[in-house]
mmCIF file of C-alpha atoms and ligand atoms in Angstrom:
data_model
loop_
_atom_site.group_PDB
_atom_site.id
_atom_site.type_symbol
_atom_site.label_atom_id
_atom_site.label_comp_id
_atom_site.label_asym_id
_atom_site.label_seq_id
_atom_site.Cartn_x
_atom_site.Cartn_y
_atom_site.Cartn_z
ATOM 1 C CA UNK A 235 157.646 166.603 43.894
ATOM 2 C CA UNK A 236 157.666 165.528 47.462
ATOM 3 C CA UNK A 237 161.388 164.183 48.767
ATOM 4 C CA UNK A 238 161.400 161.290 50.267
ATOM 5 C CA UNK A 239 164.455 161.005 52.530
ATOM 6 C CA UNK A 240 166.889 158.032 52.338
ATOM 7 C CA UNK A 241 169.602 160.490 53.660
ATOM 8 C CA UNK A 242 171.210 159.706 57.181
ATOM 9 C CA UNK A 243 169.600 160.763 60.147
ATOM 10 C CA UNK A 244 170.501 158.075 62.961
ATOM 11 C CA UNK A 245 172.426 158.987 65.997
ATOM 12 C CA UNK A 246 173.538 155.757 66.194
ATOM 13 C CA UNK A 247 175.404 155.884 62.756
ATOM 14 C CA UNK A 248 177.643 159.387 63.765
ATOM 15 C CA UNK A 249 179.676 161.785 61.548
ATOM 16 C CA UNK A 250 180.479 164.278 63.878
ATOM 17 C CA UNK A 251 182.634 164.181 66.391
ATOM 18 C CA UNK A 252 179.852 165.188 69.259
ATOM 19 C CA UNK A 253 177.613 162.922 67.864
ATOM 20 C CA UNK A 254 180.738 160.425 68.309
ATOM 21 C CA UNK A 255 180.472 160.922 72.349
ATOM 22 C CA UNK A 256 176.849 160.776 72.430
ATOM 23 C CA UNK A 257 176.507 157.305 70.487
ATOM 24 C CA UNK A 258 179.248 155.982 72.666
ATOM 25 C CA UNK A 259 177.434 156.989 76.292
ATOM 26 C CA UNK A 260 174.172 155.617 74.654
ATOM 27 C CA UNK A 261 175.993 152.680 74.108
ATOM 28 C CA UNK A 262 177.388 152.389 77.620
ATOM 29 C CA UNK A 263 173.973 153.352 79.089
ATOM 30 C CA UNK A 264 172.103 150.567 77.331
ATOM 31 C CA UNK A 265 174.802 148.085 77.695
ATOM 32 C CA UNK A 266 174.181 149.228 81.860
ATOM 33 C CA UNK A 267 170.762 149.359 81.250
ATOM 34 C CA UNK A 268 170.940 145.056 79.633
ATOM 35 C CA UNK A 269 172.225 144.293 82.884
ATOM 36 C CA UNK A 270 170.604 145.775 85.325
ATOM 37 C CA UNK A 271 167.699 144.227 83.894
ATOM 38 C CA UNK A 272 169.036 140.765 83.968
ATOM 39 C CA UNK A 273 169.912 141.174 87.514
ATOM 40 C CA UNK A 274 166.259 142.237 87.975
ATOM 41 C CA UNK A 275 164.868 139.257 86.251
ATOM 42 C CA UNK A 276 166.980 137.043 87.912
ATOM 43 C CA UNK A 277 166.329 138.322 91.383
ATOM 44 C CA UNK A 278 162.593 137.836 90.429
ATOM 45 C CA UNK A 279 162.920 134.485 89.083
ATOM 46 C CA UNK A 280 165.060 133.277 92.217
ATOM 47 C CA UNK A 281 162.196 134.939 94.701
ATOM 48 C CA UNK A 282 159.815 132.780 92.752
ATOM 49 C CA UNK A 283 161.609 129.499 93.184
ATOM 50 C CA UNK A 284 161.708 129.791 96.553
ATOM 51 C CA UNK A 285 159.316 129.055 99.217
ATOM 52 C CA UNK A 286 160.631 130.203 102.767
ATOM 53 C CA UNK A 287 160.200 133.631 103.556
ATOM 54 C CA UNK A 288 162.850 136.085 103.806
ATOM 55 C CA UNK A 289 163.635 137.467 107.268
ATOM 56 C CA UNK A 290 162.124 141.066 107.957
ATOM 57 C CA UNK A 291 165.779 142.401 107.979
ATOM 58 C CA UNK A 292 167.189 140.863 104.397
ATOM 59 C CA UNK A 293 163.986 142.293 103.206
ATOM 60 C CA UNK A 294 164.755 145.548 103.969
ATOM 61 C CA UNK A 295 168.584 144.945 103.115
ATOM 62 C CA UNK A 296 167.007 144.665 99.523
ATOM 63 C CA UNK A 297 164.421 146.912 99.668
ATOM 64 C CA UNK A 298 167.113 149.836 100.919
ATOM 65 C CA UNK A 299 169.723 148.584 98.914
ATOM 66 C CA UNK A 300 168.234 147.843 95.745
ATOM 67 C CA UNK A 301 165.638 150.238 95.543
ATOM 68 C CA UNK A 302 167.497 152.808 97.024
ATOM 69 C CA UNK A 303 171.302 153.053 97.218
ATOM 70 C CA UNK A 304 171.755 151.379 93.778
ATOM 71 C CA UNK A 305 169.874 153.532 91.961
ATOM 72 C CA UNK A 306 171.431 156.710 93.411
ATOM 73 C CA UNK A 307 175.115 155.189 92.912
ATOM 74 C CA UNK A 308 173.995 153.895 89.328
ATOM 75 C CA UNK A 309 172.458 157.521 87.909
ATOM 76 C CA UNK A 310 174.528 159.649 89.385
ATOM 77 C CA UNK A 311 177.155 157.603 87.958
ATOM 78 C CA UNK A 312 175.905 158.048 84.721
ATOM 79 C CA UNK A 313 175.198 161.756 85.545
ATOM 80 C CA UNK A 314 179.139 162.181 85.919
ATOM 81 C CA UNK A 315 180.021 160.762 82.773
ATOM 82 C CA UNK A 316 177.449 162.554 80.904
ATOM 83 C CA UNK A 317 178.711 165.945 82.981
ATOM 84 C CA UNK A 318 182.052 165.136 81.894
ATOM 85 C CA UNK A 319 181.430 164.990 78.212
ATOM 86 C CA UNK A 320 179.762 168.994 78.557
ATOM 87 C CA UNK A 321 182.738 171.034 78.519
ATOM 88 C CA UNK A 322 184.281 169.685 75.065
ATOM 89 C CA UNK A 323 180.820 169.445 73.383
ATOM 90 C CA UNK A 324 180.203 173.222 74.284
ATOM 91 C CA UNK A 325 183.547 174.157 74.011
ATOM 92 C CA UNK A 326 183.553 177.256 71.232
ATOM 93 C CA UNK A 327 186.462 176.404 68.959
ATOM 94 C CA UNK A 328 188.681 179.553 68.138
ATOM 95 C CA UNK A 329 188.741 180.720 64.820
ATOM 96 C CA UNK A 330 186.179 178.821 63.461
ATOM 97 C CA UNK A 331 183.577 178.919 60.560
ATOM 98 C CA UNK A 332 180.477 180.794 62.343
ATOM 99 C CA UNK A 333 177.315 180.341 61.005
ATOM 100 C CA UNK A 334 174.037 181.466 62.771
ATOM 101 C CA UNK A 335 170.802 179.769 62.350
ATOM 102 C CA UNK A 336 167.386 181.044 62.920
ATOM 103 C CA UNK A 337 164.540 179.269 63.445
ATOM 104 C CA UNK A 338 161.499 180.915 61.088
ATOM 105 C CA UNK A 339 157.999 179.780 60.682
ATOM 106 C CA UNK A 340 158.849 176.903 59.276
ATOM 107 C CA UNK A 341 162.238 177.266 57.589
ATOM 108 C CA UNK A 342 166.001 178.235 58.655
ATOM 109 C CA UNK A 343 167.741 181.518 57.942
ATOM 110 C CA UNK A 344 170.908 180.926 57.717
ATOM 111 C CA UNK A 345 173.793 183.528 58.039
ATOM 112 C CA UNK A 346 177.998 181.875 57.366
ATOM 113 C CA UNK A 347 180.155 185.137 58.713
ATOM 114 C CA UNK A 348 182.853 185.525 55.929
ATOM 115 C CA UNK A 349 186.318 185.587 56.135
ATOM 116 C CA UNK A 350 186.530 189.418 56.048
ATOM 117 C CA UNK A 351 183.818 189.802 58.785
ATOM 118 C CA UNK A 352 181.019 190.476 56.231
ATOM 119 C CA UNK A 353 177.922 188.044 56.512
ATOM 120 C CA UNK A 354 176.199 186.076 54.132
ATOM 121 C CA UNK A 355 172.287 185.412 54.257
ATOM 122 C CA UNK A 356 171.422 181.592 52.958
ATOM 123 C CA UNK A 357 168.090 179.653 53.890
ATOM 124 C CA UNK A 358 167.762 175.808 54.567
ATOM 125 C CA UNK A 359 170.716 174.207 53.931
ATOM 126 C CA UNK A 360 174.046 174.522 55.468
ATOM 127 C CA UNK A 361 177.517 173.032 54.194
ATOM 128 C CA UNK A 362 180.905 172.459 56.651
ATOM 129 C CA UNK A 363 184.064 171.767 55.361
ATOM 130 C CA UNK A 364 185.559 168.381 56.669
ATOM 131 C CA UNK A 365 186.993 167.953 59.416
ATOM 132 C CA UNK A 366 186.804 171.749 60.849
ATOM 133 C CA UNK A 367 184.666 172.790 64.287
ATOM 134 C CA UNK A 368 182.159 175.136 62.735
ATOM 135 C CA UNK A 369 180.562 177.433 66.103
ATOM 136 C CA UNK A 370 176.947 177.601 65.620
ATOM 137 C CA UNK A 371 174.445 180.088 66.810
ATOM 138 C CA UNK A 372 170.784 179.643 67.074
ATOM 139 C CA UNK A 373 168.388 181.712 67.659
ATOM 140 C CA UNK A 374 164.764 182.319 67.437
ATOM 141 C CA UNK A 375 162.403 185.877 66.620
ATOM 142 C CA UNK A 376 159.137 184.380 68.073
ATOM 143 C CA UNK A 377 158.431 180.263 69.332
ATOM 144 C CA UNK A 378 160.742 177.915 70.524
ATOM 145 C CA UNK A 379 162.545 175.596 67.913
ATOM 146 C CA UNK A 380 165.012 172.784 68.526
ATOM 147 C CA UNK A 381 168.404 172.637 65.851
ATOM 148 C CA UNK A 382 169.101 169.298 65.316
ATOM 149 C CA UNK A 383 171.599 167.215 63.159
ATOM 150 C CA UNK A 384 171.106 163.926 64.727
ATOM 151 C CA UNK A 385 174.317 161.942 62.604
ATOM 152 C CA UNK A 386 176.577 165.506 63.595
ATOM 153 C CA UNK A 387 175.730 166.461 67.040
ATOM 154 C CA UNK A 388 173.017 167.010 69.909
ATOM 155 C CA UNK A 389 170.213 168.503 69.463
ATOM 156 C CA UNK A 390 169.968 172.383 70.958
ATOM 157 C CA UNK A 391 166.585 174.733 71.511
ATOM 158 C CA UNK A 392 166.723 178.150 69.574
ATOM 159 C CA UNK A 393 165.046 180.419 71.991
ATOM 160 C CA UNK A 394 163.697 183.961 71.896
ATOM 161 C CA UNK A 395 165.569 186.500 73.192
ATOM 162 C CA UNK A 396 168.851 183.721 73.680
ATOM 163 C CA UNK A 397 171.649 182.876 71.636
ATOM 164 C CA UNK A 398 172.750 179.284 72.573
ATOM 165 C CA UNK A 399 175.722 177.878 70.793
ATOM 166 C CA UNK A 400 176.726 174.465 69.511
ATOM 167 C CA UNK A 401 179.439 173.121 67.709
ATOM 168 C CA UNK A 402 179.224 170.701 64.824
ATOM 169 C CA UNK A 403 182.396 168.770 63.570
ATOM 170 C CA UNK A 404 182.001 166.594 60.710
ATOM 171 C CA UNK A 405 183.953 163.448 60.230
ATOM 172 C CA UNK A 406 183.112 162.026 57.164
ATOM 173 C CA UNK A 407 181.684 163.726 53.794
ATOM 174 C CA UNK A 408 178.109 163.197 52.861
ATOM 175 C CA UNK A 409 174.438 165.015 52.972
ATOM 176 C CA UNK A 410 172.483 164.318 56.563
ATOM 177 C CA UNK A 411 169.294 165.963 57.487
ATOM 178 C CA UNK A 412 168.142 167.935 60.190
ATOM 179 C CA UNK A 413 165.068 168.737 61.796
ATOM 180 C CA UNK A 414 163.356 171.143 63.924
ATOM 181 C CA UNK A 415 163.316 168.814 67.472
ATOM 182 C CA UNK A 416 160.619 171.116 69.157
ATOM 183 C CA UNK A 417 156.785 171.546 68.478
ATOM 184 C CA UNK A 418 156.700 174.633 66.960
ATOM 185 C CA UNK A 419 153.090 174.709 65.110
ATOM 186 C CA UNK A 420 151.137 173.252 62.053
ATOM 187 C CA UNK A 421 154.035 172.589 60.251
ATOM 188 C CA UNK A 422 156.557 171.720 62.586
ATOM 189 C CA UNK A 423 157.354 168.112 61.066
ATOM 190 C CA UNK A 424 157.782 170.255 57.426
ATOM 191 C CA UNK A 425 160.757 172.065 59.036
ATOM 192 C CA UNK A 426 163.925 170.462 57.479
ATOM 193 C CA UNK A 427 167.522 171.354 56.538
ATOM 194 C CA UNK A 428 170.184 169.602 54.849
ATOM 195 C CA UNK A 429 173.665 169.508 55.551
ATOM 196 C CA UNK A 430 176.409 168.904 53.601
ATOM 197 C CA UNK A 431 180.143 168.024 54.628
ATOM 198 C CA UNK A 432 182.523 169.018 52.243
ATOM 199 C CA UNK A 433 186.508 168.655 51.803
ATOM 200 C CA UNK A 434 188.154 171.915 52.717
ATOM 201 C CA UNK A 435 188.631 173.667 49.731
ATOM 202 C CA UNK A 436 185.181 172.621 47.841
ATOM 203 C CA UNK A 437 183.755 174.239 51.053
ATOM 204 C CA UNK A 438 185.745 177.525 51.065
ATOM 205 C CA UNK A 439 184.953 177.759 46.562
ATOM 206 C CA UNK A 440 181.092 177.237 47.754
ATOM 207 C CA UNK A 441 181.237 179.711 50.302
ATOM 208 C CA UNK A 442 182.676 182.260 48.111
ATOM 209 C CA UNK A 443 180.050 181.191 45.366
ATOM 210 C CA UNK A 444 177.164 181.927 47.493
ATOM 211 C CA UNK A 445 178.953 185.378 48.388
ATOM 212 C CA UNK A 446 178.076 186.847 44.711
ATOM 213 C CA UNK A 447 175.600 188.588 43.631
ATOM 214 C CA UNK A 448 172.661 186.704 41.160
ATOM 215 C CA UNK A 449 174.515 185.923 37.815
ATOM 216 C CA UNK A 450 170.902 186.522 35.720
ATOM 217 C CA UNK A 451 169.840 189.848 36.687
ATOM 218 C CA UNK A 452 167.588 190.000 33.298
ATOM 219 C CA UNK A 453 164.612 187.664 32.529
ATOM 220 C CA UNK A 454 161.220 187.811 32.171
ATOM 221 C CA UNK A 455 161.115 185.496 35.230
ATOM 222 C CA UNK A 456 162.578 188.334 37.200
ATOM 223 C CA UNK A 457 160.116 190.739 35.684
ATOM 224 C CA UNK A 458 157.324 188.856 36.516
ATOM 225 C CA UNK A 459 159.047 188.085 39.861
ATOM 226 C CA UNK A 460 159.558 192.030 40.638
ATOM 227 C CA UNK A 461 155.603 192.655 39.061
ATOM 228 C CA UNK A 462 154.258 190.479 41.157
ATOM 229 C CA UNK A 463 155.371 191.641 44.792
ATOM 230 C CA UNK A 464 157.915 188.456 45.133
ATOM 231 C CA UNK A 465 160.363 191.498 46.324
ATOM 232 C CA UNK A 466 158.399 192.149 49.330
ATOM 233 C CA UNK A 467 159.287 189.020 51.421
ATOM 234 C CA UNK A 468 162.735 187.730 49.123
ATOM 235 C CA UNK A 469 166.386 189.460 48.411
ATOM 236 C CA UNK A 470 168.203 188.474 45.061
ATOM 237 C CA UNK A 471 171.376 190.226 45.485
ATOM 238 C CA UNK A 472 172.221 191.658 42.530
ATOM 239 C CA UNK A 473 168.597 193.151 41.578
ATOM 240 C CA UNK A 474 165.675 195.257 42.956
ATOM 241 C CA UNK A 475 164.396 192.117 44.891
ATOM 242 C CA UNK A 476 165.381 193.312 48.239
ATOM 243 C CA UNK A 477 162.647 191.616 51.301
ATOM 244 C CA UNK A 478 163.854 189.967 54.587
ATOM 245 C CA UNK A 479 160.495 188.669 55.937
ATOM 246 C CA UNK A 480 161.498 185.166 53.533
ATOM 247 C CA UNK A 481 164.351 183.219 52.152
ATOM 248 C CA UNK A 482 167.044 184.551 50.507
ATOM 249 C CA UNK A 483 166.632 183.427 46.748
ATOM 250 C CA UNK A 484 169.986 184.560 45.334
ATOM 251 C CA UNK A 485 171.294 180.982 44.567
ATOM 252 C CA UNK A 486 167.963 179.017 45.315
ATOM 253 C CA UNK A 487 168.737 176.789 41.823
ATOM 254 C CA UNK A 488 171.992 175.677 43.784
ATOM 255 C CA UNK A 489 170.594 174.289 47.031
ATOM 256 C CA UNK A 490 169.380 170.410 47.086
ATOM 257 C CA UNK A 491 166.168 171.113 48.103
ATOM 258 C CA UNK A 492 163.066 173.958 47.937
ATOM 259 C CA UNK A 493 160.505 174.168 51.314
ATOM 260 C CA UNK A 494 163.242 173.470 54.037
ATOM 261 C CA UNK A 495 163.728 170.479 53.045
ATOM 262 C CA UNK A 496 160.837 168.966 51.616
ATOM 263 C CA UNK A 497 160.919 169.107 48.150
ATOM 264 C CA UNK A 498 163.403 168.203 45.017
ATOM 265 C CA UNK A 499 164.921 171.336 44.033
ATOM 266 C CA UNK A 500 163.785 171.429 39.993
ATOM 267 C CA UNK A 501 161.526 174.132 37.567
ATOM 268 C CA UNK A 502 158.496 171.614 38.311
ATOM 269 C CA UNK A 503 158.398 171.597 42.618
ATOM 270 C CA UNK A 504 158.966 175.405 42.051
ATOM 271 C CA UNK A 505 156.235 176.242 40.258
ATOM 272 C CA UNK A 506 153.518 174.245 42.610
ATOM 273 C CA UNK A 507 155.447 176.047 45.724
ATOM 274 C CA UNK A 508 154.495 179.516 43.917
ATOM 275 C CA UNK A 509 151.007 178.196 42.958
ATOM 276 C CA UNK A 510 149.854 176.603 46.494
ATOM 277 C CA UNK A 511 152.486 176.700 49.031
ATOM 278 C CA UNK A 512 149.997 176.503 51.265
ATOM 279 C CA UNK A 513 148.560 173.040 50.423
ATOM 280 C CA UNK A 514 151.944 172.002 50.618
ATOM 281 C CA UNK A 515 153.166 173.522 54.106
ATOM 282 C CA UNK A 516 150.066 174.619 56.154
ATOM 283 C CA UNK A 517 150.540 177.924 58.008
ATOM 284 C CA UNK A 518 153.401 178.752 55.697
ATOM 285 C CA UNK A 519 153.807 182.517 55.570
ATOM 286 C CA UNK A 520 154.220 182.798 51.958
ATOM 287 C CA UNK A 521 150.724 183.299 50.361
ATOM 288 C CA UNK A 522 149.438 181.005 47.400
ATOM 289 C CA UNK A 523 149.531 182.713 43.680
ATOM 290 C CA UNK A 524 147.750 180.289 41.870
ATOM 291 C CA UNK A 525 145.481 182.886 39.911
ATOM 292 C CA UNK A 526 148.697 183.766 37.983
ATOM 293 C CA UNK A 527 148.409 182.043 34.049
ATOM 294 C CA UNK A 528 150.946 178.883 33.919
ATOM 295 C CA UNK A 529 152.939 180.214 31.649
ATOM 296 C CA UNK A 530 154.219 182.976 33.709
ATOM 297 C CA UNK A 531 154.323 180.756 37.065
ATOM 298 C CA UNK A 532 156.748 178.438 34.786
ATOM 299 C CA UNK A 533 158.691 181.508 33.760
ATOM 300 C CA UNK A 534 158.990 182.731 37.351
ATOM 301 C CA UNK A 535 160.545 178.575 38.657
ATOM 302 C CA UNK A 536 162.942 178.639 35.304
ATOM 303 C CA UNK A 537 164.278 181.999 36.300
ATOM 304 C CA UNK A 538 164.416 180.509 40.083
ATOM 305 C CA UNK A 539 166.284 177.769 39.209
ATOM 306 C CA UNK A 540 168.739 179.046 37.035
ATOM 307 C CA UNK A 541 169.714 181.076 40.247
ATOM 308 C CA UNK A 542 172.826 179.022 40.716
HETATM 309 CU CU1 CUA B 763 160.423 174.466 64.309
HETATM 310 CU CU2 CUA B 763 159.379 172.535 65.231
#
């Protein structure tokens, strides 16, 4: 089924402390932008009331001082303050959570670095613990994608051939959506991620959840999984299923939602992915395998969702 979001994705409702700063200059900037416009409004209204003309020198008094000086003093003003706010939202905490993101065609491979320096692969959803500056990588293998959590932080491009770095730091718990900020092809506006902010020690058991191997490494699922070529694009830790070209499946039943985003995780929205992906992201890599008999494509989403 297709997921309709209700989930928060406002900048001007932040739960991150960088998305904190950013609401607050917005707020300044259109408070600045309110008057200036009064002041222009008023200036009009008076020049219409009046009949005499203006001498050639007031006019140019105006002209040079409103059109001119005022502006530059104004923006660059607003430059400053938007200058100073740089340093502390790129500012790479030490000892943080590091997770980097990659921006796929359309989806996000994700990759948390684990407390003993050994990575773990993850696709389309990311969790932070409360609280904690997490330093986040992006990156990119081919077009240009933008990372953004608009209630946690700005948004940043993942470029190829760059690693830029942002850092989110949630403030209150809850589930807000991302999106890919950058046209990036057919399915661009399909490219989704959830994120979810959890207390501190939910956040460390989930990480070390995600760490283990598959717990059902025999099913006819699987079979049919490993029969029909799944293996060549997905990994399932803990069986033969080994590909990189797709998501990592190994606790697909676990994440809140299937497509990047797009649509409830359950046996049913798995089972139309594996039959027509393609009717429901365009361009998606993965190819359609809706020749396979229902019963086994139903055998193939049970076993996928039971991949806590
Ligand atoms: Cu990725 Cu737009």
């Amino acid at each position: 089924m297709l997921y309709s979001s209700t989930m928060t994705q406002s900048a001007l409702d932040p739960a991150g402390t960088a998305a904190e700063r950013i609401a607050e200059l917005f707020g300044w900037m259109a408070a600045g932008a309110v008057v200036i416009w009064l002041a222009v409004v008023i200036l009009f209204l008076y020049t219409l009331s009046r009949e005499r003309q203006h001498s050639p020198r007031a006019a140019s008094a105006l002209i040079v001082g409103g059109g001119v000086i005022f502006p530059i003093v104004v923006l660059t003003g607003v430059l400053m303050v938007a200058l100073s706010l740089l340093p502390d939202l790129l500012a790479r905490p030490p000892g943080a959570q590091q997770i980097s993101i990659s921006g796929e065609q359309w989806w996000w491979r994700v990759r948390y670095r684990l407390p003993d320096g050994e990575h773990v692969e993850l696709a389309n959803e990311i969790r932070l613990p409360l609280g904690e500056p997490v330093d986040v990588i992006v990156e990119s293998r081919d077009v240009i994608h933008s990372f953004w959590i608009p209630s946690l932080a700005g948004k940043i491009d993942m470029i190829p051939g760059r690693r830029n770095r942002l850092t989110l730091e949630a403030t209150r718990p809850g589930t807000f959506r991302g999106v890919c900020a950058e046209y990036c092809g057919t399915s661009h506006a399909l490219m989704r991620l959830d994120a979810v902010v959890l207390d501190r020690d939910a956040f460390r058991a989930w990480l070390g959840q995600q760490r283990r191997p598959a717990l059902v490494t025999r099913s006819r699922g699987l079979d049919l999984f490993l029969a029909n070529g799944c293996s060549a694009c997905h990994t399932i830790r803990g069986t033969p299923a080994a590909g990189v070209i797709g998501p990592d499946l190994t606790h697909v039943g676990s994440r809140q939602r299937l497509g990047a985003g797009i649509l409830t995780n359950d046996p049913h929205s798995l089972g139309q992915w594996i039959r027509a992906p393609q009717a429901i992201k365009p361009d998606v890599l993965m190819p359609s395998f809706g020749m396979l008999p229902p019963d086994e494509v139903r055998d193939m989403a049970a076993y996928l969702k039971s991949l806590q």
